XYZ file of C-alpha atoms in Angstrom:
310
model
C -54.493 -7.827 32.670
C -52.988 -4.440 33.602
C -49.696 -6.152 34.379
C -49.732 -7.850 30.964
C -50.301 -4.514 29.221
C -47.429 -2.973 31.170
C -45.124 -5.822 30.137
C -46.120 -5.350 26.491
C -45.498 -1.614 26.726
C -42.125 -2.251 28.343
C -41.247 -4.667 25.561
C -42.187 -2.094 22.932
C -40.118 0.548 24.731
C -37.062 -1.758 24.866
C -37.472 -2.555 21.168
C -37.640 1.164 20.319
C -34.528 1.841 22.408
C -32.596 -0.954 20.661
C -33.797 0.336 17.292
C -32.577 3.846 18.124
C -29.206 2.470 19.249
C -28.887 0.533 15.976
C -29.714 3.636 13.925
C -27.206 5.733 15.870
C -24.505 3.056 15.532
C -25.096 2.827 11.780
C -24.939 6.614 11.435
C -21.701 6.804 13.427
C -20.155 3.989 11.330
C -21.191 5.738 8.116
C -19.738 9.018 9.417
C -16.420 7.338 10.284
C -16.168 5.713 6.854
C -17.014 9.033 5.219
C -14.341 10.765 7.268
C -11.792 8.095 6.281
C -12.510 8.867 2.655
C -12.179 12.594 3.179
C -8.422 12.690 3.057
C -9.135 13.055 -0.665
C -6.571 15.416 -2.050
C -7.075 19.056 -2.963
C -5.351 20.719 -5.905
C -2.797 23.408 -5.015
C -3.680 26.440 -7.113
C -0.255 28.089 -6.787
C 2.060 25.292 -7.915
C 5.467 25.127 -6.287
C 6.788 22.660 -8.876
C 8.748 24.032 -11.799
C 8.838 20.924 -13.987
C 6.056 20.401 -16.517
C 4.260 17.023 -16.355
C 4.868 16.723 -20.095
C 8.599 16.465 -19.400
C 8.123 13.195 -17.501
C 8.718 9.841 -19.155
C 5.945 8.292 -17.057
C 2.500 8.765 -18.655
C 0.823 8.730 -15.234
C 2.026 10.617 -12.177
C 0.890 12.525 -9.098
C 2.849 14.557 -6.529
C 1.283 15.229 -3.119
C 2.486 17.286 -0.163
C 1.796 15.153 2.887
C 1.094 17.821 5.514
C -2.111 18.992 3.819
C -2.650 16.407 1.029
C -2.250 19.115 -1.602
C -1.763 17.912 -5.172
C 1.156 19.887 -6.577
C 1.387 18.134 -9.926
C -0.555 15.468 -11.762
C -0.548 13.769 -15.115
C -3.396 11.439 -16.113
C -3.786 10.738 -12.412
C -7.246 9.145 -12.696
C -6.483 6.987 -15.720
C -6.585 3.230 -15.128
C -3.146 1.655 -14.650
C -1.766 -1.719 -13.654
C 0.082 -1.334 -10.321
C 2.452 -4.327 -10.601
C 4.394 -4.646 -7.325
C 3.052 -1.359 -5.948
C 0.249 -3.742 -4.943
C 2.491 -4.900 -2.105
C 1.954 -1.579 -0.324
C -1.664 -2.654 0.254
C -0.578 -6.209 1.075
C 1.803 -4.905 3.732
C -0.536 -2.425 5.445
C -3.430 -4.926 5.575
C -1.056 -7.536 7.014
C 0.336 -5.132 9.625
C -3.160 -4.130 10.747
C -4.231 -7.769 11.113
C -1.150 -9.338 12.723
C -1.333 -9.316 16.527
C 2.314 -10.387 16.879
C 4.913 -9.363 14.291
C 7.452 -11.759 15.836
C 5.165 -14.725 15.197
C 6.786 -17.431 13.054
C 4.968 -18.391 9.867
C 5.728 -21.596 7.963
C 6.082 -21.242 4.212
C 4.747 -24.427 2.628
C 5.140 -25.833 -0.869
C 1.709 -24.347 -1.591
C 3.087 -20.882 -0.784
C 5.391 -21.082 -3.806
C 2.897 -22.665 -6.195
C 2.961 -20.933 -9.569
C 5.344 -18.146 -8.518
C 8.465 -19.408 -10.280
C 6.489 -20.180 -13.434
C 5.100 -16.621 -13.388
C 8.650 -15.262 -13.010
C 7.587 -13.435 -9.844
C 10.142 -11.506 -7.807
C 11.227 -13.579 -4.806
C 12.704 -12.803 -1.412
C 14.764 -15.996 -1.304
C 12.931 -18.004 1.348
C 12.408 -21.749 0.847
C 9.519 -24.210 1.222
C 9.359 -25.456 4.808
C 11.057 -22.331 6.176
C 9.764 -20.802 9.399
C 9.959 -17.018 9.094
C 8.934 -14.220 11.442
C 6.027 -12.103 10.209
C 8.137 -8.947 10.406
C 10.771 -10.520 8.128
C 8.053 -11.429 5.622
C 6.889 -7.799 5.650
C 10.405 -6.568 4.919
C 10.686 -9.286 2.270
C 7.497 -8.088 0.582
C 8.456 -4.406 0.440
C 12.244 -4.358 -0.018
C 13.153 -7.115 -2.540
C 9.453 -7.371 -3.542
C 9.209 -11.053 -2.651
C 6.018 -12.754 -3.831
C 6.394 -15.723 -1.466
C 6.500 -13.285 1.453
C 3.141 -11.867 0.346
C 1.513 -15.278 -0.035
C 2.877 -16.435 3.328
C 1.321 -13.407 5.038
C -1.962 -13.778 3.147
C -2.352 -17.470 4.014
C -1.561 -16.868 7.670
C -4.035 -14.017 8.064
C -6.954 -15.050 5.856
C -6.369 -18.748 5.194
C -5.867 -18.149 1.479
C -4.724 -15.483 -0.947
C -8.301 -15.156 -2.215
C -9.580 -14.461 1.294
C -6.829 -11.916 1.866
C -7.618 -10.138 -1.421
C -11.165 -9.555 -0.142
C -9.615 -7.746 2.817
C -7.454 -5.689 0.453
C -10.474 -4.620 -1.582
C -12.436 -3.767 1.562
C -9.574 -1.601 2.804
C -9.404 0.106 -0.591
C -13.123 0.924 -0.353
C -12.792 2.123 3.245
C -10.060 4.667 2.507
C -11.570 6.025 -0.687
C -9.724 4.158 -3.450
C -12.813 4.256 -5.635
C -11.126 3.271 -8.899
C -9.186 0.251 -7.653
C -9.710 -3.489 -7.729
C -7.240 -6.154 -6.609
C -7.145 -9.750 -7.824
C -4.011 -10.921 -6.000
C -1.594 -9.959 -3.225
C 1.547 -9.803 -5.379
C 0.783 -7.548 -8.339
C 1.172 -10.256 -10.968
C -0.661 -9.078 -14.073
C -4.396 -9.581 -14.323
C -6.666 -7.403 -16.459
C -9.038 -7.030 -13.491
C -6.216 -5.952 -11.165
C -6.041 -2.198 -11.609
C -5.900 1.189 -9.908
C -4.931 4.823 -10.613
C -1.900 6.781 -9.453
C -4.282 9.006 -7.470
C -5.705 5.992 -5.643
C -2.183 4.734 -4.967
C -1.331 8.135 -3.480
C -4.350 7.826 -1.178
C -3.071 4.390 -0.144
C 0.515 5.475 0.486
C -0.610 8.551 2.425
C -2.744 6.282 4.611
C -0.090 3.588 5.064
C 2.631 6.060 6.068
C 0.606 6.988 9.134
C 1.439 3.525 10.471
C 4.833 3.552 12.245
C 5.674 -0.063 11.362
C 4.900 0.456 7.692
C 6.900 3.690 7.582
C 9.902 2.018 9.220
C 9.915 -0.772 6.625
C 9.155 1.505 3.665
C 12.082 3.788 4.482
C 14.626 0.999 5.059
C 17.347 0.382 2.500
C 18.235 -3.099 3.823
C 17.124 -5.675 6.362
C 18.730 -8.707 7.993
C 16.529 -11.508 9.263
C 17.023 -13.642 12.308
C 18.357 -17.191 11.706
C 15.791 -19.674 10.411
C 15.670 -23.442 10.015
C 16.669 -23.023 6.346
C 19.047 -20.066 6.721
C 20.944 -20.541 10.000
C 22.972 -17.403 9.301
C 19.901 -15.359 8.497
C 19.395 -13.421 5.262
C 20.050 -9.847 4.197
C 18.042 -8.224 1.458
C 17.929 -4.757 -0.049
C 15.368 -2.247 -1.274
C 15.001 -2.400 -5.055
C 14.501 1.377 -5.127
C 17.588 2.269 -3.105
C 19.652 -0.084 -5.250
C 18.564 1.814 -8.363
C 19.179 5.198 -6.730
C 22.830 4.350 -6.000
C 24.596 7.725 -5.637
C 21.875 9.849 -7.228
C 20.224 12.511 -5.076
C 17.755 15.385 -5.190
C 18.398 19.094 -4.683
C 18.026 20.247 -1.058
C 16.388 17.012 -0.045
C 16.416 13.258 0.276
C 14.359 10.359 -0.999
C 13.379 8.605 2.226
C 11.811 5.430 0.911
C 9.987 3.793 -1.938
C 8.598 0.756 -3.697
C 9.290 -0.077 -7.324
C 7.071 -2.096 -9.636
C 7.325 -3.597 -13.093
C 5.516 -5.929 -15.451
C 5.401 -5.797 -19.243
C 1.849 -4.462 -19.059
C 2.390 -2.013 -16.179
C 5.710 -0.576 -17.303
C 8.112 0.924 -14.767
C 6.295 2.168 -11.662
C 7.402 3.862 -8.436
C 5.785 4.963 -5.191
C 8.184 7.115 -3.183
C 8.487 9.377 -0.163
C 10.880 12.323 -0.071
C 11.741 15.243 2.162
C 12.538 18.518 0.423
C 13.349 21.434 2.667
C 11.139 20.893 5.719
C 8.248 19.186 3.932
C 7.493 15.569 3.029
C 6.092 14.619 -0.371
C 4.901 11.448 -2.055
C 5.135 10.766 -5.776
C 3.413 7.927 -7.610
C 4.358 7.257 -11.217
C 3.422 4.432 -13.569
C 3.644 3.214 -17.132
C 7.158 4.365 -18.056
C 8.706 2.482 -20.953
C 11.668 0.245 -20.267
C 12.359 -2.812 -18.163
C 14.771 -4.078 -15.503
C 17.669 -3.850 -17.985
C 16.978 -0.380 -19.388
C 17.380 3.036 -17.834
C 15.049 3.247 -14.821
C 12.795 6.059 -15.986
C 10.610 5.732 -12.881
C 13.657 6.704 -10.806
C 14.827 9.510 -13.116
C 11.302 10.967 -13.126
C 11.250 10.976 -9.326
C 14.636 12.695 -9.128
C 13.497 15.338 -11.630
C 10.201 16.031 -9.878
C 11.566 16.238 -6.339
C 14.456 18.440 -7.524
C 11.961 20.845 -9.138
C 10.059 21.577 -5.916
C 10.498 25.196 -4.960
C 11.249 25.690 -1.289
């Protein structure tokens, strides 16, 4: 009888210990998530930017200094926008974090391309039945903004675009993008696919901490290895660097960027620049125009970066 009581007491003690461990683990997890969200930006009281936000063509914009996440300038930064192809920044970082081998070959099937041509989506230039390395799909998603590259990555990682979008939304929640919801991996317009330029700045700041993402984001061109459909390989170019051509900023350099455009989103740009000894990111959205007009997202970026006082 005494032995039975001892066993019961031991069982209760073990249960209490496991309960305490579970509580501690939950508290630690909650603390980590909270810390992830705490790279929320602070407003710089003494602005070092001479240009007025009202001078920008883009109705939504935010400029952040990367070293301390200080907001140097903002314009309707928490207003809902459609991100268009800026979405592919999230697609790329989620893919990078969930691909164990970036040299793994991924087959693009007919299903990969379903609906993309009809939607007039931007394409990398890959073909159905093509076997492409994951790293080449990542470059294809960010440089020429290829939709089939995004779907190929999504299907490989999550089994479907819908499954991958759940991962995108979870990542958005984890890093503090509280006013964002994704419906697809490409940025094709959907009224429930939205964000803010502030949330996109949080995303880009986070993604740039990843060396692979930064390398791709700051590349002006990329050549793939030969594939079964392109035995000579393919070379594609950054849409942003193509628009920049010979334009530059004062005492600095635009290091990388991702453009975006749909009729509903307007001209958008997420960019990284170095001015003096500091790095900055600028997110802008909603500028009037299209692929055939003046690229006001680019001219806004040049104006803002050139106005930073060293």
